[in-house]
Structure formats: structure tokens, C-alpha cells
Tab-separated table of C-alpha atoms and ligand atoms in Angstrom:
chain	number	residue	atom	x	y	z
A	1	MET	CA	4.741	-28.277	-45.729
A	2	LYS	CA	2.247	-26.621	-43.413
A	3	LEU	CA	-1.309	-27.604	-43.441
A	4	CYS	CA	-4.082	-25.345	-41.996
A	5	ARG	CA	-7.863	-24.860	-41.638
A	6	PHE	CA	-9.407	-21.488	-42.273
A	7	LEU	CA	-12.723	-19.773	-42.393
A	8	ASP	CA	-13.440	-17.697	-45.598
A	9	SER	CA	-15.662	-14.533	-45.687
A	10	GLN	CA	-18.940	-16.458	-45.819
A	11	ASN	CA	-17.876	-18.627	-42.525
A	12	ARG	CA	-17.101	-21.673	-44.702
A	13	VAL	CA	-14.391	-23.946	-43.444
A	14	HIS	CA	-11.383	-24.531	-45.940
A	15	THR	CA	-8.314	-26.623	-46.268
A	16	GLY	CA	-5.183	-24.758	-46.959
A	17	VAL	CA	-1.340	-24.756	-47.115
A	18	LEU	CA	0.582	-21.931	-45.063
A	19	SER	CA	3.467	-20.437	-46.985
A	20	ASP	CA	6.539	-18.660	-45.119
A	21	ASP	CA	5.329	-15.249	-47.170
A	22	ASP	CA	1.954	-15.221	-45.119
A	23	LYS	CA	-0.154	-16.687	-47.785
A	24	VAL	CA	-2.587	-19.370	-47.924
A	25	LEU	CA	-3.064	-21.828	-50.761
A	26	ASP	CA	-6.808	-22.739	-50.879
A	27	LEU	CA	-7.262	-26.522	-51.449
A	28	ALA	CA	-11.251	-26.119	-51.994
A	29	PRO	CA	-10.776	-26.254	-55.859
A	30	ALA	CA	-8.649	-29.430	-55.466
A	31	GLU	CA	-11.633	-30.806	-53.471
A	32	VAL	CA	-9.492	-31.484	-50.396
A	33	SER	CA	-12.059	-30.912	-47.683
A	34	SER	CA	-10.166	-32.387	-44.658
A	35	ILE	CA	-6.920	-32.387	-43.354
A	36	THR	CA	-7.470	-36.098	-41.962
A	37	THR	CA	-7.594	-37.266	-45.471
A	38	LEU	CA	-4.369	-36.048	-46.341
A	39	LEU	CA	-3.050	-37.373	-43.044
A	40	GLU	CA	-4.643	-40.733	-43.854
A	41	ALA	CA	-2.866	-40.832	-47.443
A	42	ALA	CA	-0.061	-43.619	-47.728
A	43	ASP	CA	2.596	-40.745	-48.435
A	44	PRO	CA	0.754	-37.411	-47.273
A	45	LEU	CA	3.776	-35.058	-48.296
A	46	LYS	CA	3.676	-36.794	-51.753
A	47	ARG	CA	0.158	-36.479	-52.019
A	48	LEU	CA	0.067	-32.693	-50.888
A	49	ALA	CA	3.019	-31.804	-53.250
A	50	ALA	CA	1.120	-33.271	-56.217
A	51	ILE	CA	-2.298	-31.351	-55.143
A	52	ALA	CA	-0.128	-27.943	-54.612
A	53	ARG	CA	1.321	-28.183	-58.232
A	54	SER	CA	-2.290	-27.489	-59.656
A	55	PRO	CA	-3.319	-23.850	-60.026
A	56	LEU	CA	-4.881	-22.871	-56.578
A	57	PRO	CA	-6.057	-19.525	-55.042
A	58	ARG	CA	-3.308	-17.921	-53.028
A	59	LEU	CA	-4.808	-15.797	-50.215
A	60	ASP	CA	-3.419	-13.309	-47.856
A	61	LEU	CA	-3.143	-14.584	-44.547
A	62	SER	CA	-4.951	-11.379	-43.199
A	63	GLU	CA	-8.123	-12.098	-45.186
A	64	VAL	CA	-8.717	-15.339	-43.530
A	65	ARG	CA	-9.266	-16.604	-39.973
A	66	LEU	CA	-7.098	-19.441	-39.157
A	67	LEU	CA	-8.776	-22.387	-37.307
A	68	SER	CA	-7.296	-25.302	-35.035
A	69	PRO	CA	-5.981	-27.740	-37.430
A	70	VAL	CA	-7.577	-30.449	-35.441
A	71	GLU	CA	-10.823	-32.180	-36.876
A	72	ARG	CA	-11.843	-35.380	-35.048
A	73	GLN	CA	-8.789	-36.403	-33.632
A	74	GLU	CA	-8.838	-36.796	-29.825
A	75	ILE	CA	-6.102	-34.789	-27.733
A	76	TRP	CA	-3.749	-36.956	-25.379
A	77	ALA	CA	-0.938	-35.626	-23.327
A	78	VAL	CA	2.344	-37.101	-21.865
A	79	GLY	CA	3.724	-35.728	-18.706
A	80	VAL	CA	6.969	-35.382	-16.821
A	81	THR	CA	8.838	-35.681	-20.163
A	82	TYR	CA	11.369	-32.748	-19.160
A	83	LEU	CA	13.596	-32.779	-16.249
A	84	ARG	CA	12.086	-29.085	-15.186
A	85	SER	CA	8.532	-30.442	-15.302
A	86	LYS	CA	9.512	-33.172	-12.837
A	87	SER	CA	11.320	-30.729	-10.564
A	88	ALA	CA	8.513	-28.269	-10.628
A	89	ARG	CA	5.766	-30.794	-9.825
A	90	MET	CA	8.055	-32.203	-7.030
A	91	GLU	CA	8.210	-28.856	-5.617
A	92	GLU	CA	4.270	-27.865	-5.950
A	93	SER	CA	3.431	-31.168	-3.885
A	94	ASP	CA	5.097	-33.018	-1.067
A	95	PHE	CA	1.957	-35.570	-1.355
A	96	SER	CA	2.673	-36.370	-4.922
A	97	ALA	CA	6.409	-35.765	-5.222
A	98	SER	CA	7.382	-39.352	-5.486
A	99	ALA	CA	4.949	-40.308	-7.901
A	100	TYR	CA	6.522	-37.629	-10.277
A	101	ASP	CA	9.919	-38.728	-9.460
A	102	ARG	CA	9.128	-42.217	-10.153
A	103	VAL	CA	7.425	-41.715	-13.387
A	104	TYR	CA	10.267	-39.584	-15.040
A	105	ASP	CA	12.317	-42.836	-14.890
A	106	ALA	CA	9.816	-45.479	-15.206
A	107	GLU	CA	9.256	-47.597	-18.289
A	108	ARG	CA	5.666	-46.527	-18.766
A	109	PRO	CA	5.218	-42.776	-19.221
A	110	GLU	CA	2.372	-40.535	-17.687
A	111	LEU	CA	-0.150	-40.352	-20.485
A	112	PHE	CA	-3.840	-38.735	-19.951
A	113	PHE	CA	-6.553	-37.835	-21.974
A	114	LYS	CA	-6.592	-33.971	-22.604
A	115	ALA	CA	-9.656	-32.724	-24.847
A	116	LEU	CA	-12.206	-33.492	-27.206
A	117	PRO	CA	-11.701	-32.219	-30.773
A	118	GLU	CA	-14.577	-29.839	-30.554
A	119	LYS	CA	-13.255	-28.528	-27.330
A	120	VAL	CA	-9.801	-27.437	-28.751
A	121	ILE	CA	-9.076	-23.765	-29.154
A	122	GLY	CA	-7.549	-22.361	-32.386
A	123	PRO	CA	-5.073	-19.381	-32.876
A	124	GLY	CA	-6.461	-16.029	-31.624
A	125	ASP	CA	-9.174	-17.458	-29.648
A	126	SER	CA	-9.085	-17.491	-25.631
A	127	VAL	CA	-7.659	-20.146	-23.568
A	128	GLY	CA	-9.068	-20.299	-20.083
A	129	ILE	CA	-7.916	-20.386	-16.393
A	130	ARG	CA	-10.340	-22.049	-14.202
A	131	GLY	CA	-12.674	-19.985	-11.891
A	132	ASP	CA	-11.921	-21.991	-8.833
A	133	ALA	CA	-8.080	-22.250	-9.321
A	134	THR	CA	-5.513	-19.772	-7.915
A	135	TRP	CA	-2.306	-21.005	-9.575
A	136	SER	CA	-2.778	-21.039	-13.441
A	137	VAL	CA	-0.029	-21.638	-16.153
A	138	PRO	CA	0.200	-22.249	-20.043
A	139	GLU	CA	2.124	-25.342	-20.884
A	140	PRO	CA	3.912	-24.778	-24.094
A	141	GLU	CA	4.247	-28.139	-25.917
A	142	LEU	CA	5.253	-29.784	-29.117
A	143	ALA	CA	2.573	-31.985	-30.370
A	144	LEU	CA	2.986	-35.054	-32.650
A	145	VAL	CA	0.187	-35.759	-35.077
A	146	LEU	CA	-0.496	-39.528	-35.551
A	147	ASN	CA	-3.042	-40.839	-38.249
A	148	SER	CA	-5.509	-43.804	-37.701
A	149	ARG	CA	-2.623	-46.299	-38.194
A	150	GLY	CA	-0.700	-44.765	-35.378
A	151	THR	CA	2.031	-43.166	-38.019
A	152	LEU	CA	3.626	-40.010	-36.957
A	153	VAL	CA	2.752	-37.701	-39.815
A	154	GLY	CA	3.167	-34.242	-38.578
A	155	PHE	CA	4.062	-31.726	-35.943
A	156	THR	CA	1.793	-28.877	-34.355
A	157	ILE	CA	1.794	-26.600	-31.229
A	158	GLY	CA	-0.084	-27.340	-28.189
A	159	ASN	CA	-0.886	-25.551	-25.035
A	160	ASP	CA	-1.660	-27.899	-21.948
A	161	MET	CA	-3.212	-25.102	-19.823
A	162	SER	CA	-3.198	-26.340	-16.263
A	163	SER	CA	-4.272	-25.374	-12.791
A	164	ARG	CA	-1.298	-26.244	-10.421
A	165	ASP	CA	-2.876	-25.380	-6.998
A	166	ILE	CA	-5.407	-28.359	-7.971
A	167	GLU	CA	-2.874	-30.694	-9.226
A	168	GLY	CA	-0.615	-30.054	-6.331
A	169	GLU	CA	-3.300	-30.500	-3.777
A	170	ASN	CA	-3.837	-34.239	-4.785
A	171	LEU	CA	-2.657	-36.306	-7.743
A	172	LEU	CA	-6.130	-37.581	-8.064
A	173	TYR	CA	-7.338	-34.161	-9.003
A	174	LEU	CA	-5.171	-34.192	-12.054
A	175	PRO	CA	-8.379	-34.426	-14.591
A	176	GLN	CA	-9.664	-31.479	-13.002
A	177	ALA	CA	-6.503	-29.582	-13.168
A	178	LYS	CA	-6.104	-30.255	-17.061
A	179	VAL	CA	-9.516	-30.923	-18.518
A	180	TYR	CA	-12.102	-28.007	-18.481
A	181	ASP	CA	-13.484	-25.310	-20.946
A	182	ARG	CA	-10.675	-23.828	-23.091
A	183	SER	CA	-7.791	-25.590	-21.532
A	184	CYS	CA	-6.389	-26.782	-24.902
A	185	ALA	CA	-5.293	-24.760	-27.563
A	186	ILE	CA	-3.737	-26.024	-30.808
A	187	GLY	CA	-2.181	-24.619	-33.997
A	188	PRO	CA	-1.714	-22.821	-36.240
A	189	CYS	CA	-0.906	-25.611	-38.775
A	190	ILE	CA	0.407	-29.152	-39.095
A	191	LEU	CA	3.845	-29.367	-40.492
A	192	ILE	CA	4.312	-32.431	-42.557
A	193	GLY	CA	7.474	-33.988	-43.702
A	194	ARG	CA	9.699	-33.528	-41.106
A	195	THR	CA	11.616	-36.233	-38.991
A	196	GLU	CA	12.131	-36.613	-35.211
A	197	GLU	CA	15.718	-35.749	-35.816
A	198	GLU	CA	15.080	-32.345	-37.246
A	199	ALA	CA	12.331	-31.742	-34.766
A	200	ARG	CA	14.753	-32.166	-31.677
A	201	GLN	CA	16.695	-29.470	-33.089
A	202	TRP	CA	13.705	-26.844	-32.587
A	203	ALA	CA	13.473	-24.320	-29.686
A	204	ILE	CA	10.247	-23.727	-27.957
A	205	HIS	CA	9.604	-20.186	-26.700
A	206	LEU	CA	6.941	-19.076	-24.335
A	207	ARG	CA	6.018	-15.413	-23.856
A	208	ILE	CA	3.290	-13.910	-21.607
A	209	ARG	CA	2.268	-10.205	-21.953
A	210	ARG	CA	-0.010	-8.367	-19.372
A	211	ALA	CA	-1.104	-4.910	-20.022
A	212	GLY	CA	1.366	-4.278	-22.833
A	213	GLU	CA	4.411	-5.464	-20.760
A	214	GLU	CA	6.130	-9.072	-20.895
A	215	VAL	CA	5.722	-10.475	-17.431
A	216	PHE	CA	7.305	-13.832	-18.449
A	217	SER	CA	9.389	-15.444	-21.053
A	218	GLY	CA	11.219	-18.821	-21.309
A	219	LYS	CA	12.733	-21.046	-23.817
A	220	THR	CA	13.476	-24.912	-23.877
A	221	SER	CA	14.625	-27.309	-26.539
A	222	VAL	CA	12.671	-30.136	-28.012
A	223	GLY	CA	15.988	-32.254	-27.594
A	224	GLN	CA	15.320	-32.086	-23.922
A	225	ILE	CA	12.406	-34.748	-24.003
A	226	LYS	CA	13.616	-37.647	-22.423
A	227	ARG	CA	11.450	-40.117	-24.409
A	228	SER	CA	11.892	-41.009	-28.093
A	229	PHE	CA	8.657	-40.178	-30.185
A	230	ASP	CA	8.344	-43.602	-31.055
A	231	GLU	CA	8.174	-44.606	-27.328
A	232	LEU	CA	5.456	-42.009	-26.919
A	233	ARG	CA	3.605	-43.103	-30.194
A	234	GLN	CA	3.869	-46.631	-29.024
A	235	PHE	CA	2.515	-46.201	-25.558
A	236	THR	CA	-0.389	-44.088	-26.685
A	237	CYS	CA	-1.713	-46.561	-29.322
A	238	ARG	CA	-0.980	-49.478	-26.861
A	239	SER	CA	-4.379	-51.205	-26.778
A	240	GLN	CA	-6.287	-48.385	-28.082
A	241	THR	CA	-7.095	-47.375	-31.653
A	242	PHE	CA	-7.919	-43.788	-32.648
A	243	PRO	CA	-10.246	-44.143	-35.669
A	244	HIS	CA	-9.650	-40.487	-36.676
A	245	GLY	CA	-5.752	-40.263	-35.447
A	246	VAL	CA	-4.812	-38.643	-32.343
A	247	VAL	CA	-2.898	-35.533	-31.455
A	248	LEU	CA	-0.158	-36.080	-28.700
A	249	LEU	CA	1.073	-33.118	-26.516
A	250	THR	CA	4.669	-34.169	-25.618
A	251	GLY	CA	5.130	-32.450	-22.258
A	252	THR	CA	6.348	-28.946	-20.937
A	253	GLY	CA	9.777	-28.038	-20.371
A	254	ILE	CA	9.137	-24.327	-19.498
A	255	VAL	CA	7.539	-23.824	-16.285
A	256	PRO	CA	7.222	-19.981	-14.736
A	257	ALA	CA	8.497	-19.273	-11.061
A	258	ASP	CA	6.224	-20.519	-8.445
A	259	ASP	CA	5.041	-17.018	-7.581
A	260	PHE	CA	3.562	-16.740	-11.333
A	261	THR	CA	-0.048	-17.138	-12.145
A	262	LEU	CA	-1.944	-16.301	-15.392
A	263	GLU	CA	-4.521	-13.526	-15.113
A	264	ALA	CA	-7.366	-12.867	-17.338
A	265	GLY	CA	-6.277	-10.542	-20.026
A	266	ASP	CA	-2.928	-11.867	-20.560
A	267	THR	CA	-1.595	-13.085	-23.879
A	268	VAL	CA	0.027	-16.216	-24.196
A	269	ARG	CA	2.469	-16.599	-27.462
A	270	ILE	CA	4.182	-19.755	-27.908
A	271	THR	CA	6.527	-20.252	-30.819
A	272	ILE	CA	8.433	-23.342	-31.868
A	273	ASP	CA	10.887	-23.103	-34.791
A	274	GLY	CA	9.873	-24.594	-37.781
A	275	ILE	CA	6.293	-24.383	-37.142
A	276	GLY	CA	5.103	-21.095	-36.114
A	277	THR	CA	3.089	-19.127	-33.307
A	278	LEU	CA	0.243	-20.017	-31.489
A	279	GLU	CA	-1.021	-16.877	-29.803
A	280	ASN	CA	-4.091	-16.744	-27.352
A	281	PRO	CA	-5.840	-14.199	-24.832
A	282	VAL	CA	-6.773	-15.758	-21.430
A	283	VAL	CA	-10.163	-15.507	-19.860
A	284	ARG	CA	-11.664	-16.882	-16.634
A	285	VAL	CA	-14.101	-19.616	-17.196
B	1	DO4	O1	1.086	-34.901	-13.897
B	1	DO4	C1	1.321	-33.614	-14.296
B	1	DO4	C2	1.210	-33.174	-15.652
B	1	DO4	C3	2.613	-32.992	-16.348
B	1	DO4	C4	2.368	-32.280	-17.645
B	1	DO4	O2	1.387	-31.945	-18.193
B	1	DO4	C5	3.685	-31.994	-18.173
B	1	DO4	O3	4.753	-32.274	-17.688
B	1	DO4	O4	3.597	-31.406	-19.409
B	2	MG	MG1	1.778	-30.490	-19.998
């Protein structure tokens, strides 16, 4: 089942369930006012299935505005989990190449803070490229949704927007390359009730359009992530609690060729089989 948040015509935030026929089941009459309360249930899928059996309004997706499904969760990210990410980063910087080489094989993964929930961009809103960057790319990533107990309760799509020139200049600039206004998009929903085994069968697609033309397309498979989800989950929750849960981006396996950079006005479209599509225009910030 796909959990979402949306705005009604009076700009009130609702929690809903997205169906494959582009309908949204409005959970407001069932008094479900947040996704987080469902994710905190002992069995979120069972709880949601029971709620969804009651008579609830079914709205057309075209009547509502989807928001990011993130409420108060922090956003963290893992890096260099795909061979493609390791090789791209080793090429972008002589200076940092050995660090990327080592972390790919090390027991401890690269983990970094990505965004506060209030800074996350939802479906259709603009993602940003930094005004002082010359080489900007989207990073299409499967995101794990963990509740406050650190249990993996769902999956969503994340875009870990990155400034490759800044990251490549010096590894210590990573927070500036990764964390800035509009650098993280998440959505369109949180898929619950699926296992890691199922998720590893999914493909991730990235398409970038400029002035009506496709200027990049690429594809990878979740199955190529080097580390298990449990390993990523455990390292994220080591010596750290997340009172509202955490959304963890699992790394990118799609890196455009080195002569490609995003431009303002481009559209980034990320699709993950089983979850849906996250599409955002690009602005310079
Ligand atoms: O250290 C660089 C960031 C790596 C990353 O974000 C990724 O592999 O997705
Ligand atoms: Mg990334």
C-alpha cells in the first residue's frame, strides 16, 4: 500500500492512500492525521488495511496536490554503495580517490546527514542547483523509511542533488556539495508491506529533459546495492536515536557522463518500479 500526503482545495494537509488507478483514498474521516502514527504502529500494513476497509472518500489524483511524504523524519544518506558511484567519484577527484576506494570495501559505510524534514521538496516542486557550482547532477536513490524503533517500515524515492565540482575539489566540502536549499526531493509516496528481497528486483530509471528534449536517460537495479538494508539500517541507528524516524537514501547507481551538468529549467524524472515516479523541475538557488 502507498501512503501519501496531499493538500485539499482549502490547502489543508491530508494523509491518503494512493491506488494504481490514480485515485487517492482520503484518510481524514478515519482520523488519521499523520503518516508517522501509522509507521509507528506494531504492524503498519495491518493497521492501514483495517482503516482502508471503512468507507472513505476516493478522490481523483488530478484534484489534489501531492506533498512529500516526510513529516518530522530526518533525512540521512549512504554513499558509494554502487560500483558506478565509486568509479565516478574516483574519476572526479585524484585528491579523494583513495577515500572512495576504501569506503566501498570498508565495514563501516559512508553515512551523511542530508536534510531537515522542513527542507525536503515534494513531487512537482523545484529542486535546486547551487549558484556557485559548475557541475550539478541529480542522484536517483531508493530511500528506506525507518520508524523511531529503527524498523524498516517502507520505501520511497529520493533525489540526493549534488554539486560534483565542489565535492571533487575537496572531500571536506561534501556537506556544501550535498546540503543546500532544495537539494533533497522525496516522494511521491511511502510504499509499505514490501520486503528487501522484493525491492532488490526493482529497477531505478532517471530521465532528464531540457527544452522538450531528453538529454539524459539511465537505468540501474536496486539489486546492485552492495550492502544489505539491515547493515545500512544498523549503522544509521548506531549510537543515535530518531524520535520521529528517519528516511535513508541508499546511494546512486546512475551517474551521467562527466560532460553533463544540470541546467535551470531542466526536469528530473525518477521512476522506481513498484513505487512510482518523482518528477521535479530544476532552479538555480
Ligand atoms: O561521497 C560522496 C557521496 C556519495 C553519494 O551520495 C552516493 O553514492 O550516492
Ligand atoms: Mg547520493
